[in-house]
PDB file of C-alpha atoms in Angstrom:
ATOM      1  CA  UNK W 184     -88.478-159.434   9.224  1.00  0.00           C
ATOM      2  CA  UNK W 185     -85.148-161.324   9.063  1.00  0.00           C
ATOM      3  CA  UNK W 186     -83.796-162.540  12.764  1.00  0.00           C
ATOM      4  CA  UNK W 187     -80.065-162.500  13.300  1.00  0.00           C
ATOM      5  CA  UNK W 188     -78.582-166.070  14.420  1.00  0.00           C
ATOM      6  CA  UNK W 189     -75.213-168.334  14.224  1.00  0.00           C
ATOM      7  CA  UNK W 190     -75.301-171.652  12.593  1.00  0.00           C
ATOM      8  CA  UNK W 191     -72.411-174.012  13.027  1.00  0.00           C
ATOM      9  CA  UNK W 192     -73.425-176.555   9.837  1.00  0.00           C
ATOM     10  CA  UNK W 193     -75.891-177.903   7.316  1.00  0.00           C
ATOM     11  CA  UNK W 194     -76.486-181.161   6.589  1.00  0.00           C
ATOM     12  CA  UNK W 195     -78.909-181.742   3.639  1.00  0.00           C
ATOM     13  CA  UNK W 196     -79.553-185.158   3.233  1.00  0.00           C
ATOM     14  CA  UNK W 197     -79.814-186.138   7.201  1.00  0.00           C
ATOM     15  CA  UNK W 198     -81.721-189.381   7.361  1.00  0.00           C
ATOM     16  CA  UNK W 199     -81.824-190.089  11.559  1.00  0.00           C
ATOM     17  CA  UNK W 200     -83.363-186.788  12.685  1.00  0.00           C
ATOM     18  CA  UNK W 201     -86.649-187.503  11.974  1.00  0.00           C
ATOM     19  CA  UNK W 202     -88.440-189.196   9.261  1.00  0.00           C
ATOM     20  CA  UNK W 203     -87.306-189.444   5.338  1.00  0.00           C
ATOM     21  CA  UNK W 204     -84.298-186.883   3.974  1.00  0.00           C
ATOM     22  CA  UNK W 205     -84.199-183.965   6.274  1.00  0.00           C
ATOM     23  CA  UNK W 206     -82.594-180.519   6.059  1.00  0.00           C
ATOM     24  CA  UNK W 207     -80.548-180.691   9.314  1.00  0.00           C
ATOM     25  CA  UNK W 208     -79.460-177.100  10.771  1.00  0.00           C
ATOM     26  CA  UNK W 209     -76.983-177.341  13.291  1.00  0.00           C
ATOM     27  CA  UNK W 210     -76.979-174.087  15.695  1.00  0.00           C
ATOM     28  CA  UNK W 211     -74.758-172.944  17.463  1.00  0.00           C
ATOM     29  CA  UNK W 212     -74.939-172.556  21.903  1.00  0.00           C
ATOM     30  CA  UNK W 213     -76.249-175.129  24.263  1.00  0.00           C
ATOM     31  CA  UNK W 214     -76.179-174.830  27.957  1.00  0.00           C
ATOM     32  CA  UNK W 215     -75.345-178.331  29.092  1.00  0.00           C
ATOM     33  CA  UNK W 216     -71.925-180.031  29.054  1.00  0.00           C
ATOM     34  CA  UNK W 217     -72.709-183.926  28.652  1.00  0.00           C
ATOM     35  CA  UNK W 218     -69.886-185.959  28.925  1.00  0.00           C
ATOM     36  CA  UNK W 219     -70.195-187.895  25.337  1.00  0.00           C
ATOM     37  CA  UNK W 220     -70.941-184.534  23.248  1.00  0.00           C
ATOM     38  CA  UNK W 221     -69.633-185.573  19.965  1.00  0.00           C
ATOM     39  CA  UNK W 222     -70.389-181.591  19.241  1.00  0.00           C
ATOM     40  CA  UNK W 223     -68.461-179.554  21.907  1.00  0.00           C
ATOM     41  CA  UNK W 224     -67.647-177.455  19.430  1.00  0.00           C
ATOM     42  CA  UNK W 225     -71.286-175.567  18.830  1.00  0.00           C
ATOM     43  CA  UNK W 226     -71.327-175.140  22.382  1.00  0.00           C
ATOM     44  CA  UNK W 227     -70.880-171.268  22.597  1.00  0.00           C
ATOM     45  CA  UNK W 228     -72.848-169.178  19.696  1.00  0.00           C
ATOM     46  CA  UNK W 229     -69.334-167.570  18.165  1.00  0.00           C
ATOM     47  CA  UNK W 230     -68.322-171.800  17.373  1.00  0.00           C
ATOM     48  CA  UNK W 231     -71.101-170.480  14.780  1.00  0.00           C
ATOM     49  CA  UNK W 232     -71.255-168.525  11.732  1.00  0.00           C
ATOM     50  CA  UNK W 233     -73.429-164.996  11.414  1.00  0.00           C
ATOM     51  CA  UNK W 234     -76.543-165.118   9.234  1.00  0.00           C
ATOM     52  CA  UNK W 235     -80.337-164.264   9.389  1.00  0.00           C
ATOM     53  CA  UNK W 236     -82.924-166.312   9.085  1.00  0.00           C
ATOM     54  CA  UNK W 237     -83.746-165.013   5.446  1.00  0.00           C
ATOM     55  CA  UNK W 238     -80.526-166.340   3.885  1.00  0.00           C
ATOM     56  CA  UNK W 239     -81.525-169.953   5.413  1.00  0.00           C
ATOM     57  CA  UNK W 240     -84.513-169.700   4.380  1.00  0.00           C
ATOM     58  CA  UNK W 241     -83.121-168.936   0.492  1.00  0.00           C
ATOM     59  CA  UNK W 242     -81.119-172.207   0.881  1.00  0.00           C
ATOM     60  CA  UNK W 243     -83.903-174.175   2.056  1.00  0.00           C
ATOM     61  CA  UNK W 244     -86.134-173.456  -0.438  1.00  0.00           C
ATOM     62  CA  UNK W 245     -83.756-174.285  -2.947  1.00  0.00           C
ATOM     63  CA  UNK W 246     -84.048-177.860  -1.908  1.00  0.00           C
ATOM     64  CA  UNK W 247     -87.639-177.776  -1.048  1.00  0.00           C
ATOM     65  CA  UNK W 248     -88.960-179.808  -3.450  1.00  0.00           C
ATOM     66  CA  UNK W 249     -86.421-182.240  -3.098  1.00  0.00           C
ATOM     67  CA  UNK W 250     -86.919-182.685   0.566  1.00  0.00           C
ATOM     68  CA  UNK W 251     -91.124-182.967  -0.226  1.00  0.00           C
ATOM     69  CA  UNK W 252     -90.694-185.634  -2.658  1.00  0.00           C
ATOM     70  CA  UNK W 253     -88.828-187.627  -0.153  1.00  0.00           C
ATOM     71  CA  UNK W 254     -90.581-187.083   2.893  1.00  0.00           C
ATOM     72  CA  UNK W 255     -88.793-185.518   4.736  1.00  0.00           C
ATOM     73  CA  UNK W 256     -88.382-181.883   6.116  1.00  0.00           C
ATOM     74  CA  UNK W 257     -86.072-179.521   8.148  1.00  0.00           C
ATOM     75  CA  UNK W 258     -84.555-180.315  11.488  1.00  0.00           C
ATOM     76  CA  UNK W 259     -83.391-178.073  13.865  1.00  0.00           C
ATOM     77  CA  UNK W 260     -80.484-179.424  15.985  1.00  0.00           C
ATOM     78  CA  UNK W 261     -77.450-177.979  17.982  1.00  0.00           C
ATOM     79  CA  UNK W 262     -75.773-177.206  20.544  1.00  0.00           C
ATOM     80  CA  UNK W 263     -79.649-176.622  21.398  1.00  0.00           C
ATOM     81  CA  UNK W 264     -81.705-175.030  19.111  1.00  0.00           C
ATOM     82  CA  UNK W 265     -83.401-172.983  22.006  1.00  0.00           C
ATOM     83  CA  UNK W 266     -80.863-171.280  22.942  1.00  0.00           C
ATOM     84  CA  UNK W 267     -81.732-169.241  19.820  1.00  0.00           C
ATOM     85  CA  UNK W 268     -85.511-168.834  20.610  1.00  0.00           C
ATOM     86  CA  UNK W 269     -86.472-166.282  17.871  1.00  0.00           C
ATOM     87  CA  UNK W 270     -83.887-167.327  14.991  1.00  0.00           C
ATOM     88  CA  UNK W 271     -85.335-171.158  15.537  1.00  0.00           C
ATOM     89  CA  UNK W 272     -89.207-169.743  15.578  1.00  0.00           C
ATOM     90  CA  UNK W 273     -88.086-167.316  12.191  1.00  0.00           C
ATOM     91  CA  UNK W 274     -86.691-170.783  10.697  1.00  0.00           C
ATOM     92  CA  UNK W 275     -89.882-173.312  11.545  1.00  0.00           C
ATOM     93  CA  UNK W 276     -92.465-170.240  10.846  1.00  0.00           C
ATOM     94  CA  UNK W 277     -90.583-169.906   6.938  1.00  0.00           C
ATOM     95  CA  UNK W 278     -90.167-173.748   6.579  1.00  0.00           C
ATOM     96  CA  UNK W 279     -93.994-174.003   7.365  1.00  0.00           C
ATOM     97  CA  UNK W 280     -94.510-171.312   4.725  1.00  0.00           C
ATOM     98  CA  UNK W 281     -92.654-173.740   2.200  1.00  0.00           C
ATOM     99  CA  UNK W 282     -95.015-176.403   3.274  1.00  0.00           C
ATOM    100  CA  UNK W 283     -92.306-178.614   4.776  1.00  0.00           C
ATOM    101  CA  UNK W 284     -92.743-181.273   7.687  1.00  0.00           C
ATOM    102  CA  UNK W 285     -90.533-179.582  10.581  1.00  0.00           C
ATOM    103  CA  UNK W 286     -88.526-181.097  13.655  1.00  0.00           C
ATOM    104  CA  UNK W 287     -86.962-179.388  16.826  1.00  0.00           C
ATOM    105  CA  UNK W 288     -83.888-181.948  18.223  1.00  0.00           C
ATOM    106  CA  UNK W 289     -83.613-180.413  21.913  1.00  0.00           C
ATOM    107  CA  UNK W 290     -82.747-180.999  25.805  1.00  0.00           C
ATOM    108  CA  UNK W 291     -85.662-179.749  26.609  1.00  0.00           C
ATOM    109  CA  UNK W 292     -83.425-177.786  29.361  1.00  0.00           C
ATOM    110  CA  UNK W 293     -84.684-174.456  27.902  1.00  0.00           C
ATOM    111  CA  UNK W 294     -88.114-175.426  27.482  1.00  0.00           C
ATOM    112  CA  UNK W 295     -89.542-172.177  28.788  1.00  0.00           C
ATOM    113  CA  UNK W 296     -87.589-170.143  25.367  1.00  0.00           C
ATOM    114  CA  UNK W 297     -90.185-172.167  23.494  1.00  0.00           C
ATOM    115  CA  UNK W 298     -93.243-170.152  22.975  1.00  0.00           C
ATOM    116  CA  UNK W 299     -96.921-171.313  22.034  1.00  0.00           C
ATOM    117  CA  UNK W 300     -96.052-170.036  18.301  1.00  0.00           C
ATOM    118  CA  UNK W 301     -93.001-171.873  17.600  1.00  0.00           C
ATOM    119  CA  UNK W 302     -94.162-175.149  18.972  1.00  0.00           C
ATOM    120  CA  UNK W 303     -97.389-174.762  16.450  1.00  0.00           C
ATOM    121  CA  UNK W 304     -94.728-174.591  13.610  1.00  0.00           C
ATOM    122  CA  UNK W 305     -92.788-177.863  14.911  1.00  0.00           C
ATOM    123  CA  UNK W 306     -94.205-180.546  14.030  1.00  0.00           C
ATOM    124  CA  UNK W 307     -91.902-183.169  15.649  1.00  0.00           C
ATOM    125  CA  UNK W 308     -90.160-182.832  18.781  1.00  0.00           C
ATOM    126  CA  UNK W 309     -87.023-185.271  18.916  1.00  0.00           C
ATOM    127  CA  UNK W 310     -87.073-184.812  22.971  1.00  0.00           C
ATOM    128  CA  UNK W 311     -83.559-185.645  24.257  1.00  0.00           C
ATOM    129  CA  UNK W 312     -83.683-187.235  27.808  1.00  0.00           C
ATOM    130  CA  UNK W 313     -80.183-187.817  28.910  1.00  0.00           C
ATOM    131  CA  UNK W 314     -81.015-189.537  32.277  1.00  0.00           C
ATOM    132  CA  UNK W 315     -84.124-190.087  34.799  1.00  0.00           C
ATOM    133  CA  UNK W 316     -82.716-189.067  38.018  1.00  0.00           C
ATOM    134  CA  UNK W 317     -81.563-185.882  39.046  1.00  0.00           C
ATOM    135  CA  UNK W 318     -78.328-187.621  40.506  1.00  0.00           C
ATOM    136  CA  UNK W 319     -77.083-189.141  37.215  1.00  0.00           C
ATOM    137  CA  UNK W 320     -78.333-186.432  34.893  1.00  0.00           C
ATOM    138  CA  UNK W 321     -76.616-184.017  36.787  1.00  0.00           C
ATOM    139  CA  UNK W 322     -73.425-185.567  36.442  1.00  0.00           C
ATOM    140  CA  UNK W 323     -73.389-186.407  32.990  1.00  0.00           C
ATOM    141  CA  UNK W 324     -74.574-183.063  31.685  1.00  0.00           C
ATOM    142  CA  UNK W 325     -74.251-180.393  34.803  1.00  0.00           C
ATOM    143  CA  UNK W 326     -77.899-179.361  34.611  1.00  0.00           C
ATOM    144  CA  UNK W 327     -81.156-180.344  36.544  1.00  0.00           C
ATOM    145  CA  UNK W 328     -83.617-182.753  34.910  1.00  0.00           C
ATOM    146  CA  UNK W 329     -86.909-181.069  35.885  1.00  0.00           C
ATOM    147  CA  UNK W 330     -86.650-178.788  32.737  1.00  0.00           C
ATOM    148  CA  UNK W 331     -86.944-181.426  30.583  1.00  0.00           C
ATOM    149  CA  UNK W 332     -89.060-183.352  32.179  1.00  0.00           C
ATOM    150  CA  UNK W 333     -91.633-180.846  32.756  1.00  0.00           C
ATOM    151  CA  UNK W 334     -91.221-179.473  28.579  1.00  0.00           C
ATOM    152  CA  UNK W 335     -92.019-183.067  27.695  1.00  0.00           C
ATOM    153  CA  UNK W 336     -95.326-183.017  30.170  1.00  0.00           C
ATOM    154  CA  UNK W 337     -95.998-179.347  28.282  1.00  0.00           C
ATOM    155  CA  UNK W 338     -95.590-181.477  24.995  1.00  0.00           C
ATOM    156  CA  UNK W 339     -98.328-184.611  25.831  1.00  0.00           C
ATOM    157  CA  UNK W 340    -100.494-181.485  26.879  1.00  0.00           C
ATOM    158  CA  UNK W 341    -100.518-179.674  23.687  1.00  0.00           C
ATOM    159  CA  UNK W 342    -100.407-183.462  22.017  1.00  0.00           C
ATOM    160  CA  UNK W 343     -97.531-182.824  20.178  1.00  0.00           C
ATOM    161  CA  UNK W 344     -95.977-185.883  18.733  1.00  0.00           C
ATOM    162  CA  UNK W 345     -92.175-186.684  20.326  1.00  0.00           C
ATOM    163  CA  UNK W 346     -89.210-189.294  19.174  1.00  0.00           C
ATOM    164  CA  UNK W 347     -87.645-189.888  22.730  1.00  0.00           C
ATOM    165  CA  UNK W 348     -83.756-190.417  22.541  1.00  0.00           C
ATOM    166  CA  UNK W 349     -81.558-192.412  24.895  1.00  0.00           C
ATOM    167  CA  UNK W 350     -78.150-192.103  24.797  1.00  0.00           C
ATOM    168  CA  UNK W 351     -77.211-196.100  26.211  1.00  0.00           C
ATOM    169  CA  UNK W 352     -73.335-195.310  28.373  1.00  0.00           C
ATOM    170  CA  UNK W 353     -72.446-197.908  30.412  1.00  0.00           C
ATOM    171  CA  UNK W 354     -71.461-197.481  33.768  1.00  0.00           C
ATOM    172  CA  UNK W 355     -73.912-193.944  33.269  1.00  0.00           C
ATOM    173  CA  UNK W 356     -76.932-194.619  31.378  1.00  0.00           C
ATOM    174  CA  UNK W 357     -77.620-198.496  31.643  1.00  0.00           C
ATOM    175  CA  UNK W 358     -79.494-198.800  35.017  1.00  0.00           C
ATOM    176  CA  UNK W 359     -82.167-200.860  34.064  1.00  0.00           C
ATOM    177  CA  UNK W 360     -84.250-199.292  37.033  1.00  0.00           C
ATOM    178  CA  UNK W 361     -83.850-195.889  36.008  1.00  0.00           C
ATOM    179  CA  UNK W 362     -84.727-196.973  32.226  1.00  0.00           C
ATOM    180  CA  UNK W 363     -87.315-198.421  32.811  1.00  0.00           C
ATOM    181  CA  UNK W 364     -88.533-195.595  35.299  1.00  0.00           C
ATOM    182  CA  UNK W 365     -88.042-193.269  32.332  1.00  0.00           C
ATOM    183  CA  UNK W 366     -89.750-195.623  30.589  1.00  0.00           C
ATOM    184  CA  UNK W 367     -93.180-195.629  32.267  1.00  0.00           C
ATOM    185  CA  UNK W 368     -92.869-191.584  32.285  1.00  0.00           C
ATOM    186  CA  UNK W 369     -92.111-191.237  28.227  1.00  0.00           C
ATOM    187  CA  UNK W 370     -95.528-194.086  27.818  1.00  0.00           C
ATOM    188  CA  UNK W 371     -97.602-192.035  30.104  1.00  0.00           C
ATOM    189  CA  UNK W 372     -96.759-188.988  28.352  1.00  0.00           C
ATOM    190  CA  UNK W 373     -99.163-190.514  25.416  1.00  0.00           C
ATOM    191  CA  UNK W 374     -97.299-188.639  22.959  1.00  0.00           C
ATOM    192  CA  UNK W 375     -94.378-190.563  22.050  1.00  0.00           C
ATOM    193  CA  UNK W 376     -94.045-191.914  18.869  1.00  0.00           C
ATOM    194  CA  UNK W 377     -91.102-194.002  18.950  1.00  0.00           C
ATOM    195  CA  UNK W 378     -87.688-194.020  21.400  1.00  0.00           C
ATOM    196  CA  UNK W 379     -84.269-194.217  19.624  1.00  0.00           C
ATOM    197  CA  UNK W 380     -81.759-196.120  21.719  1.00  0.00           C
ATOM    198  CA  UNK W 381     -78.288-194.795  21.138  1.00  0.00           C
ATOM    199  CA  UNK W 382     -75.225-196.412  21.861  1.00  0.00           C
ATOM    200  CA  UNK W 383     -72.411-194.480  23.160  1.00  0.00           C
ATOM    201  CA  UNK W 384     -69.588-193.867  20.676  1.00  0.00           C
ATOM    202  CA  UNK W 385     -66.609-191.656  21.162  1.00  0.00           C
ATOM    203  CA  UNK W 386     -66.393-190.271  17.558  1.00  0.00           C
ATOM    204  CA  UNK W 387     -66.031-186.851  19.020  1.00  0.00           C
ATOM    205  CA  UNK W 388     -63.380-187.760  21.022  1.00  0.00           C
ATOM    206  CA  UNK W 389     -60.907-185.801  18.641  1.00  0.00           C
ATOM    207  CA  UNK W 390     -63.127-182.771  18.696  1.00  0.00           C
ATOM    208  CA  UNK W 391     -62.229-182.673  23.173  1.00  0.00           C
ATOM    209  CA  UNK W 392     -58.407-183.239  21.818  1.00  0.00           C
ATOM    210  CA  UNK W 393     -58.727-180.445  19.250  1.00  0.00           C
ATOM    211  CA  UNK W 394     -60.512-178.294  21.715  1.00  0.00           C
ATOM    212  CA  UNK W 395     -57.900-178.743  24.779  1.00  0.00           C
ATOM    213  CA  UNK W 396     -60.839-180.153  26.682  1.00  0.00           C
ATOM    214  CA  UNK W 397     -60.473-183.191  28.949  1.00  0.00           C
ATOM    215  CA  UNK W 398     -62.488-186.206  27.734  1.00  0.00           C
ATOM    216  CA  UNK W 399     -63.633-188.264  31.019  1.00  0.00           C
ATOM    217  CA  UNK W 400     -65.238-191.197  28.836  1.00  0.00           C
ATOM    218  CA  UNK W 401     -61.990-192.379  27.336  1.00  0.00           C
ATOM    219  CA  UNK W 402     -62.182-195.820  28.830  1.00  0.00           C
ATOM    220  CA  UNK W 403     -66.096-196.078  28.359  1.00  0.00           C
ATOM    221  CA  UNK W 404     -66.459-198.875  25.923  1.00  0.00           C
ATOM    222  CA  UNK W 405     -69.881-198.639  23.536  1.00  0.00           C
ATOM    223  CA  UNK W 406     -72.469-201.280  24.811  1.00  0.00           C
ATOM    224  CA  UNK W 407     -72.619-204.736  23.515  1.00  0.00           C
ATOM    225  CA  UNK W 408     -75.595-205.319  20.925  1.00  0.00           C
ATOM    226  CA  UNK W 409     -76.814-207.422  23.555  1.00  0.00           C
ATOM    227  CA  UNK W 410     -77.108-204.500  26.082  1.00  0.00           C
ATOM    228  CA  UNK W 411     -78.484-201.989  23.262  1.00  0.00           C
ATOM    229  CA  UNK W 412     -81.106-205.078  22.595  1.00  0.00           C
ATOM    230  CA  UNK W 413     -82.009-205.711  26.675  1.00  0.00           C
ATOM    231  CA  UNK W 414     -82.350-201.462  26.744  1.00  0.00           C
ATOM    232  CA  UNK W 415     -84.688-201.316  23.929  1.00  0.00           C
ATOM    233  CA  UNK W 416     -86.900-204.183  25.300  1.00  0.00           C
ATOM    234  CA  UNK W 417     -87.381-202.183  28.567  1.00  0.00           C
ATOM    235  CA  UNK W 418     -88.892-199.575  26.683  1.00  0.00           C
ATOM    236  CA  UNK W 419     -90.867-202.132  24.547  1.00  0.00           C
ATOM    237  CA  UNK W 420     -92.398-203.724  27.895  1.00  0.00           C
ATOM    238  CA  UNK W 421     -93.836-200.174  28.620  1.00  0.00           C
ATOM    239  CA  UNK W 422     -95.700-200.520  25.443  1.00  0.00           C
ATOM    240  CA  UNK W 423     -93.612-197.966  23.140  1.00  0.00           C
ATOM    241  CA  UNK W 424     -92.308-198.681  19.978  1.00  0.00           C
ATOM    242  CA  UNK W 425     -88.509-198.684  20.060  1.00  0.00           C
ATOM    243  CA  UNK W 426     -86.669-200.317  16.462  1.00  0.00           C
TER     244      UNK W 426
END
């Protein structure tokens, strides 16, 4: 059976969601308003197209081979891929079928959509922790942290392998006390692979404009290579791999 969703975009040659060429479907809905979203335009499900899972499916195998030969796969992103439950499941239970490598990019805010079955067709969770205290995560994305924290404990328990990814914001994000708090969780989690510090950009800053939507970041300036360096080394101290 098909499953009804909305998709916002495709990429097809992504190459920073997850390893080699990916597949990279953007969906459409996500629950939590961060302050840098350089997508607030997926954020409600009609910022998406119509389709079913069959015709995405028919695209993806199209490119199947392609995406096998360079080791890659499909990656489910957002909005948040979760807040489409059964379309994302339909999507990761085909590209399994097609013998492709699978990721899920997510909050981990709605952990709880994710069932047993659609976690044993992900093979890469790309875990999105925006903060690591309930004070600061709050603020930057209106949401509590526990959800995500406790999905990533559900993840080392079923020993599925994670990417952790750190948005670095100064003046939000760049307490060294809370990093490397977050840091000693994500290493004594035991499943994560690597952690992807991001420095803060404001490339979506037009998309606010274009929206009508007030953009509170405007005089946030991106971290210094030498902050994104000190950041990455915190996480390196707790024994993870962060390039």
């Amino acid at each position: 059976m098909t499953v009804r969703g909305w998709v916002h975009s495709v990429e097809s040659c992504g190459t920073v969601d997850g390893p080699g060429l990916r597949y990279v479907l953007f969906l459409a809905g996500c629950p939590l308003r961060c302050l840098y979203c350089h997508n607030p335009d997926t954020h409600h499900l009609h910022d998406g197209t119509p389709t079913d899972s069959g015709a995405v499916l028919a695209d993806i195998a199209r490119t199947a081979g392609f995406l096998t030969r360079a080791h890659g796969g499909v990656t489910l992103s957002g909005g948040e891929p979760l807040v489409q439950p059964e379309f994302s499941a339909a999507i990761l239970r085909g590209c399994k079928g097609l013998g492709l490598h699978t990721a899920l990019d997510t909050s981990g805010h709605l952990g709880l959509h994710a069932d047993d079955h659609l976690l044993a067709d992900t093979d890469l969770v790309l875990l999105d922790i925006k903060a690591f205290t309930e004070q600061t995560h709050r603020a930057l994305t209106g949401a509590p942290l526990r959800p995500t924290l406790e999905f990533a404990e559900r993840l080392a328990g079923l020993g599925k392998p994670v990417w952790l990814r750190y948005v670095l914001v100064p003046g939000l994000t760049d307490n060294e006390a809370e990093i490397t708090a977050l840091a000693d969780f994500a290493a004594g989690l035991g499943v994560v692979e690597r952690v992807d510090v991001l420095p803060f950009h404001k490339m979506g800053e037009a998309k606010w404009a274009a929206l009508g939507l007030p953009y509170r970041l405007t005089d946030t300036q991106p971290p210094t290579a030498e902050q994104t360096a000190r950041t990455r080394g915190l996480f390196r101290a707790a024994g993870l791999r962060a390039p």
